[in-house]
Amino acid sequence: MSKATKQFQTEVKQLLDLVIHSLYSNREIFLRELISNASDAIDKARFEAQSNESLLEGNSDWKIKLIPNKDAGTLTIRDNGIGMSMAEVEENIGTIAKSGTKSFVQAMKDAAAAEQPELIGQFGVGFYASFMVADKVTLTTRRAGDASHATLWESSGDGSYTIEDATKAERGTEIVLHLKEEFKEYLDEWKIRSIVKKYSDFIQYPVCMDITRTETPKGVDGEEIEGAGTIEKTEEQTLNSMKAIWARSKSDVTEDEYKEFYKHVSHDFEDPFRTIHFAAEGTSEFKALLYLPAKKPFDLFMAERKRGVQLYVKRVFITEKCDALLPDYLRFVRGVVDSSDLPLNVSREILQEDVQIKRIQKSLVNKILSTLADLKEKEYDQYLTFWKEFGPVVKEGLHFDYANKEKLQELILFQSTRTAEGEYVSLKEYVERMPEAQKEIYYITGEDKASLEQSPLLEAFNAKGFEVLFMTDPVDEWVVQSLFEYKEKKLKAVDRGDVDLDSEEEKKEKEKKQEEAKKEFGTLLDLIKNRLESKIKEVRFSNRLTDSACCLVADEYGMNANMERIMKAMNQAVPESKRVLELNPDHPILKVMAEMHKQNPDNSRLLDYSDLLYDQALLTEGSPIKDPLKFTKLVSELMVKAAQQ
């Protein structure tokens, strides 16, 4: 066939503009696309040669060759894969031209609806990424097994292309990119090396390039020969490692190799805590090599932190941190996922919407959670080490990952009123050791175990022998909004609403005592409430207190002190809320105040004592008092008065 010039359809310029300017955010990936295409061509040649060995043409030394030419301003990508006939060139590369913009967009929609967006194979999008950096592309190709026919295709991406017969000694495809002036950096050795290392390091075929070095001749002793001048020495070097250890059997990978690869993908200096290496088959086929770090990174809770694992498709690098592969509460996981199903196409720019990605994510999450569950059951001490580092992050899943809520419930651990320092209890263990009389799972939120242990809110629970969980991570305030119950036992905050700890007989006895207390202290409670009406919602007798005089509690669905502190720390507006002041009718201070009130209802000291009770309640919950100077003055006066008696 003589040289023929063919016009693209009128829409092709719009389509090329889409590919060149909109499809990819990073121009250097043009080389990734061409190396990927070359790898695919070799894959096809190897496959077809299994049934037709003549296609090998006596050469099974597979190779992808990169040839930069600074003098000509060209970059050549050559492979010895399956090659193409002229009809295949027009079909595979020309399809993008024939389809037109409307058909292309419609095909994307149709492919997405069918959950098989194989756009690169259908439209040659990867090949056309060449025009992001080149103002002319020349392709020469010959089909394996057909030594007499080769094809030369050329285009400047300006609305037309030429195609003609050619000659080519070896099978395969050679693409020459005539680089635009502003992209000549892609001819530099260091640039090519860095791109191949970043995107194509684990392609299973060697990606090679000739490297020329200037050397001074050396004698037999290895010393440079003085006055001998210099010589240029050229040797072919392989740029990629081809070490896709995730594609190998676990039995073929050493522990040192796992550790080395972890440090490569995570930039961590320490060894990983756990390695998860598995292959999935079925509706989604992929291989995954995941790592649990030993220590949490410093930016684990920073909003701007980049998260996710590396995504490969058939060993071709797609993205450094694919946050669509794992939910945010597993953002500490590092590693690689290599899919056999995902296409190398436009959908990688909108991975959040890809159905295959969602299937992979589900499988990855199941594997990680099952690994943690197995670790917790068989190596609890090791699991505890992990939990102390990443427990607060894993707990986020209870709020955001409803599908895995039951699995996550079995993984979470808490300190409690019955755990020693450094020890934890699971919800399962908590329920198993609940006294028969206990109806609910009790918890309290706060900053740390030491301060919570001193809370007067625990007094009645301790007296009953009811264990209370300490929730000391800020995320716990959100966790309990989703964790309503466990094993049909409801979770109940000890600092919200009223509490029911007593048997029927005990309730009757307590009700009788409270009726008597109302008669004794009723007018005093009215005085305290009137004094503190701008600060509190209500004053009532407490079912929580056995030793302390007072405490503050929130309504059943109100905001407690810990939540207020967290919101203020986050510079969030805290809505005005009043809590309930609970008093212990058996405490001596109430009896003293009642006697003072009986003798003189207008005694100003009663107002001061009311303020002291409120400030005392604030201090015991860890909240600041509004007037510390007045508080210390009143305490000092009481101390002097006590000393004089």
XYZ file of C-alpha atoms in Angstrom:
645
model
C 0.000 0.000 0.000
C 1.347 3.392 -0.988
C 1.297 6.219 1.496
C -2.215 7.402 2.205
C -3.358 10.449 4.118
C -6.593 10.046 6.015
C -8.640 12.698 7.718
C -9.875 12.259 11.216
C -13.527 12.900 11.759
C -14.443 16.459 12.695
C -14.755 15.551 16.381
C -11.237 14.151 16.703
C -9.580 17.435 17.633
C -11.957 17.783 20.554
C -11.223 14.219 21.497
C -7.455 14.690 21.362
C -7.833 17.837 23.409
C -9.685 15.774 26.028
C -6.886 13.207 26.123
C -4.032 15.704 26.079
C -5.367 18.304 28.501
C -8.044 16.679 30.615
C -7.554 12.945 30.853
C -4.380 12.968 32.898
C -3.152 15.366 35.547
C 0.490 14.258 35.244
C 2.082 14.391 31.804
C 4.985 12.077 32.565
C 2.608 9.118 32.617
C 2.765 9.036 28.789
C 5.803 6.792 29.238
C 3.941 4.573 31.651
C 1.208 4.111 29.037
C 3.609 3.202 26.248
C 5.604 0.799 28.429
C 2.339 -0.757 29.556
C 1.217 -1.208 25.958
C 4.584 -2.782 25.130
C 4.249 -5.159 28.074
C 0.743 -6.126 26.917
C 2.073 -6.785 23.407
C 4.711 -9.137 24.818
C 2.066 -10.847 26.951
C 0.028 -11.525 23.805
C 3.048 -12.821 21.917
C 3.924 -15.214 24.737
C 0.334 -16.433 24.901
C -0.091 -17.007 21.167
C 3.345 -18.622 20.916
C 2.192 -21.375 23.246
C 0.089 -22.775 20.420
C 2.190 -21.435 17.536
C 5.903 -21.467 18.352
C 6.814 -20.019 14.947
C 5.628 -16.621 16.195
C 8.762 -16.444 18.333
C 10.865 -16.263 15.160
C 13.725 -17.786 17.086
C 13.763 -14.999 19.691
C 12.159 -15.368 23.118
C 14.371 -12.805 24.815
C 11.575 -10.372 25.678
C 12.553 -6.745 26.018
C 11.228 -3.175 26.027
C 13.859 -0.725 24.770
C 13.907 3.048 25.370
C 16.070 5.108 22.996
C 16.478 8.831 23.710
C 18.105 10.919 20.957
C 18.883 14.459 22.059
C 20.227 15.496 18.660
C 16.979 14.528 16.912
C 14.772 15.413 19.891
C 13.105 12.006 19.804
C 12.270 9.299 22.300
C 11.743 5.798 20.913
C 9.891 2.986 22.678
C 10.523 -0.411 21.074
C 9.174 -3.835 21.971
C 9.404 -7.340 20.469
C 5.822 -8.253 21.263
C 2.992 -9.421 19.022
C 3.001 -6.373 16.708
C 0.105 -5.359 14.465
C -1.045 -5.781 10.910
C -2.171 -2.722 8.980
C -5.815 -3.579 9.634
C -5.068 -3.890 13.343
C -3.279 -0.546 13.336
C -6.338 1.161 11.885
C -8.650 -0.733 14.200
C -6.691 -0.400 17.440
C -5.252 3.066 16.971
C -7.768 4.491 14.558
C -10.755 3.581 16.696
C -10.388 6.726 18.739
C -10.652 8.731 15.529
C -13.604 6.798 14.166
C -15.597 6.895 17.358
C -15.898 10.657 17.706
C -16.417 12.586 20.906
C -20.100 11.759 21.327
C -19.547 8.041 20.773
C -16.530 8.093 23.069
C -18.440 9.707 25.927
C -21.398 7.399 25.350
C -19.098 4.380 25.344
C -17.680 5.491 28.693
C -21.192 5.648 30.108
C -22.168 2.283 28.638
C -18.982 0.629 29.869
C -19.451 2.020 33.370
C -23.038 0.759 33.442
C -21.807 -2.692 32.459
C -19.119 -2.477 35.164
C -16.469 -3.149 32.490
C -14.971 0.198 31.442
C -12.305 -1.266 29.111
C -11.701 2.091 27.461
C -8.018 1.919 26.699
C -8.350 -1.315 24.765
C -11.313 0.045 22.824
C -10.078 3.516 22.068
C -6.292 3.576 22.235
C -6.381 6.275 24.886
C -3.061 5.167 26.362
C -1.266 5.487 23.048
C -2.714 8.931 22.423
C -1.260 10.147 25.717
C 1.882 10.481 23.575
C 0.526 13.722 22.151
C 0.722 15.337 25.586
C 4.478 15.682 25.040
C 5.026 15.096 21.294
C 4.060 17.179 18.264
C 4.524 14.169 15.971
C 4.302 10.435 16.587
C 5.631 7.790 14.218
C 4.724 4.131 14.688
C 6.290 1.216 12.831
C 4.965 -2.252 13.529
C 5.066 -5.811 12.191
C 2.844 -8.690 13.206
C 4.684 -11.721 14.609
C 4.830 -14.490 12.017
C 4.385 -12.136 9.032
C 7.888 -11.106 7.983
C 6.830 -9.595 4.658
C 4.388 -6.942 5.843
C 4.995 -4.010 8.161
C 3.083 -0.767 8.657
C 4.166 2.830 9.157
C 1.655 5.169 10.826
C 2.300 8.846 11.506
C 0.344 11.795 12.852
C 0.848 15.240 14.297
C -2.488 15.072 16.076
C -3.774 17.892 13.893
C -6.746 16.169 12.295
C -5.066 13.699 9.956
C -2.680 10.768 9.857
C -0.743 8.874 7.211
C -0.439 5.119 6.851
C 1.663 3.052 4.431
C 3.503 -0.211 3.939
C 6.959 -0.477 5.445
C 9.715 -2.942 6.165
C 10.787 -4.124 9.593
C 13.256 -6.904 10.308
C 11.966 -7.874 13.723
C 8.457 -8.438 15.006
C 6.922 -5.929 17.377
C 6.311 -2.195 17.503
C 8.527 0.882 17.513
C 7.071 4.259 18.489
C 9.069 7.436 17.911
C 7.960 10.543 19.778
C 9.119 13.868 18.339
C 9.072 15.790 21.604
C 7.834 19.337 21.915
C 10.554 21.764 22.893
C 9.216 22.243 26.432
C 9.303 18.490 27.074
C 12.875 17.736 26.000
C 13.664 16.907 29.641
C 12.186 13.481 28.924
C 15.354 12.728 26.990
C 17.527 13.065 30.087
C 18.803 9.810 31.519
C 17.908 10.714 35.129
C 14.367 11.681 34.119
C 13.742 8.466 32.227
C 15.202 6.434 35.088
C 12.996 8.172 37.666
C 9.808 7.677 35.612
C 10.500 3.995 34.998
C 11.388 3.486 38.671
C 8.246 5.242 39.813
C 5.691 3.799 37.424
C 7.059 0.662 35.790
C 9.556 -0.780 38.234
C 7.631 -4.029 38.590
C 6.812 -4.674 34.923
C 7.842 -8.309 34.491
C 9.882 -7.644 31.335
C 13.173 -5.717 31.297
C 12.850 -2.051 30.384
C 16.280 -1.268 28.934
C 18.254 1.734 27.754
C 21.760 2.174 26.341
C 23.944 4.177 28.706
C 27.105 5.845 27.450
C 29.885 6.687 29.855
C 33.220 8.443 29.247
C 36.123 6.493 30.766
C 39.905 6.680 30.961
C 41.599 3.425 29.882
C 43.078 1.388 32.740
C 46.084 -0.865 32.892
C 46.240 -4.444 34.112
C 46.724 -3.150 37.632
C 43.421 -1.323 37.467
C 45.032 2.124 37.520
C 44.147 4.760 34.899
C 46.764 5.048 32.113
C 48.216 8.523 32.180
C 47.981 10.391 28.889
C 45.811 7.730 27.270
C 42.895 10.138 26.783
C 39.317 9.013 27.181
C 37.007 6.576 25.463
C 33.238 6.318 25.297
C 31.752 3.067 26.491
C 28.132 2.144 25.862
C 26.309 -0.640 27.630
C 22.683 -1.648 27.873
C 21.186 -1.326 31.346
C 17.894 -2.588 32.746
C 16.041 0.247 34.457
C 13.318 -1.680 36.299
C 13.761 -4.215 39.082
C 11.057 -6.636 37.837
C 10.694 -7.684 41.500
C 6.935 -7.814 41.887
C 7.113 -9.757 45.126
C 3.361 -9.475 45.604
C 2.940 -11.639 42.489
C 5.106 -14.395 43.943
C 4.012 -17.178 46.236
C 4.397 -16.398 49.941
C 6.665 -19.401 50.284
C 9.024 -17.866 47.707
C 9.445 -14.554 49.529
C 11.868 -14.259 52.420
C 11.203 -12.253 55.563
C 14.030 -9.895 54.624
C 12.462 -9.278 51.219
C 9.142 -8.459 52.850
C 10.850 -6.008 55.206
C 12.866 -4.380 52.421
C 9.788 -3.870 50.277
C 7.850 -2.427 53.230
C 10.503 0.202 53.759
C 10.411 0.963 50.045
C 6.648 1.630 49.933
C 6.280 3.204 53.382
C 9.516 5.187 53.766
C 9.577 3.826 57.312
C 12.876 2.971 58.979
C 11.406 0.303 61.241
C 10.307 -3.204 60.288
C 6.570 -3.731 59.812
C 4.423 -5.047 62.636
C 2.572 -7.541 60.420
C 2.597 -8.569 56.757
C -0.593 -9.548 54.919
C 0.070 -11.195 51.557
C -2.808 -12.786 49.672
C -4.450 -13.264 46.289
C -8.174 -12.907 45.589
C -10.064 -14.764 42.914
C -13.660 -14.685 41.758
C -15.607 -11.525 40.919
C -12.456 -9.488 41.553
C -9.009 -10.869 40.868
C -6.095 -9.109 42.467
C -2.986 -9.639 44.531
C -2.294 -7.639 47.665
C 0.736 -7.156 49.844
C -0.265 -5.081 52.858
C 1.610 -4.043 55.969
C 0.595 -2.980 59.452
C 3.244 -0.549 60.751
C 4.835 -0.994 64.155
C 4.425 2.661 65.161
C 1.869 5.278 64.270
C 3.211 8.062 62.026
C 3.336 11.573 63.460
C 0.726 12.854 60.993
C -1.814 10.054 61.500
C -4.492 12.475 62.685
C -3.671 15.368 60.379
C -6.448 16.187 57.950
C -4.033 16.926 55.094
C -2.276 13.574 55.445
C -2.220 11.559 52.212
C -3.474 8.026 52.741
C -3.999 4.782 50.879
C -1.984 1.987 49.342
C -0.277 1.859 45.972
C -2.426 0.655 43.098
C -1.032 -1.336 40.195
C -2.877 -2.848 37.276
C -1.078 -5.870 35.840
C 2.116 -4.612 37.500
C 1.745 -1.143 36.025
C 1.826 1.638 38.596
C -1.375 3.695 38.692
C -1.260 5.845 41.808
C 0.920 6.292 44.889
C -1.877 6.524 47.448
C -5.232 5.214 46.299
C -7.506 6.338 49.121
C -10.467 4.551 47.493
C -8.971 1.136 48.287
C -9.270 1.414 52.075
C -11.620 3.310 54.396
C -10.178 6.167 56.390
C -10.022 4.225 59.657
C -7.448 1.907 58.042
C -5.339 4.793 56.712
C -2.244 3.523 58.509
C -2.064 0.400 56.295
C 0.687 0.432 53.682
C 1.398 -1.774 50.687
C 0.394 -2.624 47.145
C -2.713 -3.871 45.387
C -2.297 -5.242 41.865
C -5.554 -5.805 39.976
C -6.073 -8.050 36.977
C -9.549 -6.645 36.289
C -9.131 -2.889 36.352
C -8.421 -1.246 33.006
C -5.645 1.263 32.418
C -8.001 4.015 31.391
C -9.745 7.213 32.337
C -11.513 5.530 35.240
C -8.298 5.611 37.252
C -8.905 9.366 37.580
C -12.308 8.705 39.127
C -11.474 5.631 41.186
C -13.962 6.541 43.888
C -16.769 5.619 41.495
C -15.327 2.373 40.120
C -17.345 -0.713 41.043
C -14.316 -2.994 40.849
C -12.460 -0.751 43.300
C -15.353 -1.046 45.742
C -15.209 -4.836 45.478
C -11.474 -4.807 46.082
C -11.942 -2.504 49.078
C -14.486 -4.886 50.613
C -12.101 -7.808 50.220
C -9.148 -5.866 51.636
C -11.106 -4.705 54.681
C -12.349 -8.236 55.366
C -8.802 -9.572 55.166
C -7.344 -6.903 57.447
C -10.096 -7.282 60.057
C -9.860 -11.075 60.017
C -6.078 -10.807 60.441
C -6.562 -8.557 63.459
C -9.221 -10.862 64.908
C -6.898 -13.842 64.530
C -4.056 -11.912 66.131
C -6.276 -10.899 69.046
C -7.340 -14.495 69.638
C -3.968 -16.209 69.254
C -1.380 -13.566 70.166
C -3.166 -11.207 72.527
C -0.002 -9.530 73.810
C 0.992 -8.677 70.244
C -2.500 -7.438 69.496
C -2.374 -5.243 72.586
C 0.846 -3.708 71.290
C -0.891 -2.928 68.004
C -3.995 -1.590 69.762
C -2.060 0.879 71.862
C -0.704 2.400 68.644
C -3.702 2.279 66.338
C -6.749 1.549 68.504
C -8.088 5.120 68.382
C -8.041 5.014 64.566
C -9.635 1.563 64.269
C -12.474 2.710 66.539
C -13.435 5.323 63.945
C -14.771 2.448 61.880
C -17.586 1.881 64.379
C -18.972 5.266 63.409
C -18.330 5.144 59.668
C -18.289 1.476 58.586
C -21.696 0.084 59.429
C -21.167 -3.014 57.262
C -18.292 -4.155 59.468
C -19.660 -2.921 62.776
C -20.014 -6.389 64.312
C -16.443 -7.347 63.394
C -15.088 -4.104 64.773
C -17.019 -4.551 68.027
C -14.994 -7.683 68.684
C -11.701 -5.857 68.109
C -12.068 -2.811 70.332
C -10.494 -2.680 73.780
C -10.938 -0.367 76.753
C -9.427 0.269 80.132
C -11.898 0.104 82.996
C -12.432 0.310 86.737
C -11.268 -3.306 86.950
C -8.181 -3.212 84.731
C -4.705 -2.544 86.049
C -2.462 0.036 84.384
C -1.638 -1.098 80.844
C -4.389 -3.721 80.793
C -7.514 -3.661 78.648
C -10.864 -5.412 78.420
C -12.943 -6.318 75.366
C -16.712 -5.938 75.198
C -17.027 -9.721 75.156
C -14.992 -10.086 78.347
C -16.918 -7.238 79.969
C -20.295 -8.857 79.302
C -19.090 -12.283 80.417
C -18.087 -10.955 83.841
C -21.113 -8.706 84.420
C -22.912 -9.454 87.718
C -26.362 -10.933 87.221
C -27.996 -7.817 88.614
C -26.258 -5.529 86.110
C -28.520 -4.557 83.217
C -26.346 -2.335 81.018
C -22.755 -1.733 79.875
C -21.534 1.356 81.703
C -18.915 3.772 80.448
C -17.473 7.190 81.145
C -15.544 9.441 78.765
C -12.610 11.592 79.777
C -8.992 12.497 79.187
C -7.210 9.609 80.925
C -7.684 6.651 83.230
C -6.038 8.275 86.249
C -8.405 11.244 86.341
C -11.501 9.163 85.610
C -10.726 6.805 88.466
C -11.181 9.739 90.881
C -14.561 10.748 89.491
C -17.394 10.817 92.057
C -19.678 9.622 89.253
C -18.267 6.102 89.781
C -19.043 5.783 93.492
C -22.333 3.921 93.274
C -21.043 1.676 90.481
C -17.983 0.731 92.500
C -20.158 0.034 95.526
C -22.297 -2.307 93.439
C -19.310 -4.027 91.830
C -20.412 -2.819 88.374
C -17.459 -2.378 85.993
C -17.257 0.930 84.114
C -15.379 1.286 80.845
C -13.002 4.225 80.488
C -13.269 5.851 77.067
C -10.281 8.165 76.904
C -9.830 8.737 73.170
C -11.497 11.828 71.661
C -13.081 9.639 68.982
C -14.985 7.727 71.673
C -17.534 10.519 71.944
C -18.498 9.779 68.333
C -18.099 6.019 68.647
C -20.786 5.744 71.323
C -23.209 7.555 69.036
C -23.108 4.465 66.813
C -22.339 1.748 69.364
C -25.731 1.580 71.032
C -25.516 -1.966 72.346
C -23.505 -5.153 72.422
C -24.957 -8.660 72.868
C -28.353 -7.094 73.631
C -26.785 -5.040 76.430
C -27.250 -1.301 75.960
C -24.366 1.072 76.541
C -25.067 3.650 79.198
C -22.982 6.738 80.080
C -22.571 7.181 83.820
C -22.520 10.975 83.402
C -25.728 11.347 81.417
C -29.340 11.084 82.478
C -30.497 9.125 85.495
C -29.108 5.709 86.404
C -30.945 2.609 87.564
C -28.636 0.375 89.582
C -30.948 -0.988 92.274
C -33.214 -3.942 92.783
C -36.901 -3.359 93.373
C -36.451 -3.598 97.134
C -33.520 -1.202 97.043
C -35.525 1.231 94.929
C -38.354 1.265 97.436
C -35.925 1.846 100.287
C -34.162 4.637 98.371
C -37.435 6.292 97.386
C -38.455 6.314 101.042
C -35.150 7.925 102.054
C -35.430 10.538 99.309
C -38.941 11.468 100.437
C -37.559 12.035 103.887
C -34.661 14.032 102.429
C -37.052 16.266 100.513
C -38.784 17.121 103.759
C -35.433 17.837 105.409
C -33.662 19.615 102.531
C -36.483 20.707 100.200
C -36.263 24.439 100.905
C -32.457 24.263 100.810
C -32.571 22.713 97.322
C -34.798 25.563 96.186
C -32.282 28.081 97.537
C -29.365 26.361 95.751
C -31.298 26.182 92.491
C -32.236 29.853 92.646
C -28.632 30.791 93.375
C -27.263 28.762 90.444
C -30.155 29.112 87.988
C -27.933 30.810 85.378
C -25.473 27.891 85.490
C -27.495 24.720 86.020
C -30.666 23.168 84.684
C -31.802 21.401 87.844
C -30.825 20.320 91.366
C -31.724 16.804 92.481
C -30.684 14.006 94.791
C -28.208 11.573 93.319
C -28.277 7.799 92.804
C -24.593 7.944 91.821
C -22.961 9.393 94.917
C -22.018 7.495 98.077
C -19.114 9.548 99.462
C -18.865 12.851 97.581
C -21.144 15.803 98.183
C -22.017 16.662 94.594
C -21.499 16.087 90.869
C -22.650 17.451 87.532
C -24.400 15.248 84.958
C -25.764 15.922 81.486
C -29.235 15.151 80.232
C -29.720 11.779 78.583
C -28.809 13.266 75.181
C -27.023 16.365 76.419
C -23.411 17.446 75.984
C -21.095 16.363 78.765
C -17.968 18.139 79.977
C -15.586 15.960 77.972
C -17.381 16.684 74.694
C -17.271 20.396 75.467
C -13.508 20.218 76.020
C -12.976 18.353 72.741
C -15.026 20.833 70.725
C -13.208 23.792 72.266
C -9.859 22.158 71.489
C -11.002 21.872 67.868
C -11.977 25.585 67.870
C -15.599 24.599 67.389
C -18.479 26.705 68.657
C -19.863 25.086 71.793
C -23.626 25.531 72.180
C -24.725 26.778 75.559
C -25.888 23.916 77.740
C -26.724 23.545 81.413
C -26.137 20.379 83.355
C -27.857 18.933 86.398
C -26.305 19.368 89.844
C -26.753 16.162 91.847
C -26.376 16.217 95.632
C -25.696 13.453 98.109
C -28.351 13.695 100.878
C -26.136 11.644 103.203
C -23.186 14.015 103.026
C -22.487 16.114 106.151
C -22.246 19.367 104.188
C -25.935 19.206 103.295
C -26.860 18.651 106.910
C -24.727 21.631 107.938
C -26.301 23.817 105.259
C -29.792 22.611 106.204
C -29.193 23.588 109.825
C -27.871 27.008 108.773
C -30.933 27.517 106.576
C -33.236 26.467 109.406
C -31.667 28.985 111.778
C -31.467 31.821 109.245
C -32.830 31.378 105.680
C -31.198 34.682 104.684
C -27.692 33.691 105.782
C -25.367 34.927 103.015
C -22.969 32.062 103.701
C -25.544 29.688 102.186
C -25.101 31.454 98.871
C -21.329 31.156 99.134
C -21.623 27.472 99.985
C -23.902 26.961 96.989
C -21.215 28.501 94.776
C -18.604 26.264 96.399
C -20.649 23.142 95.710
C -20.954 24.070 92.034
C -17.247 24.893 91.704
C -16.366 21.656 93.463
C -18.487 19.729 90.953
C -16.739 21.529 88.105
C -13.308 20.666 89.424
C -14.089 16.988 89.924
C -15.240 16.663 86.305
C -12.102 18.438 85.093
C -13.725 21.707 84.060
C -12.326 25.153 84.915
C -14.135 27.313 87.445
C -15.249 30.777 86.447
C -13.898 32.669 89.480
C -10.898 30.856 90.979
C -9.993 33.855 93.153
C -13.351 33.806 94.913
C -13.162 30.023 95.249
C -9.759 30.092 96.964
C -10.878 32.951 99.234
C -13.922 31.015 100.435
C -11.877 27.840 100.987
C -9.311 29.824 102.987
C -12.033 31.344 105.162
C -13.485 27.908 105.851
C -10.047 26.599 106.806
C -9.535 29.477 109.257
C -12.966 28.964 110.744
C -12.343 25.219 111.169
C -8.998 25.885 112.863
C -10.607 28.288 115.346
C -13.203 25.759 116.496
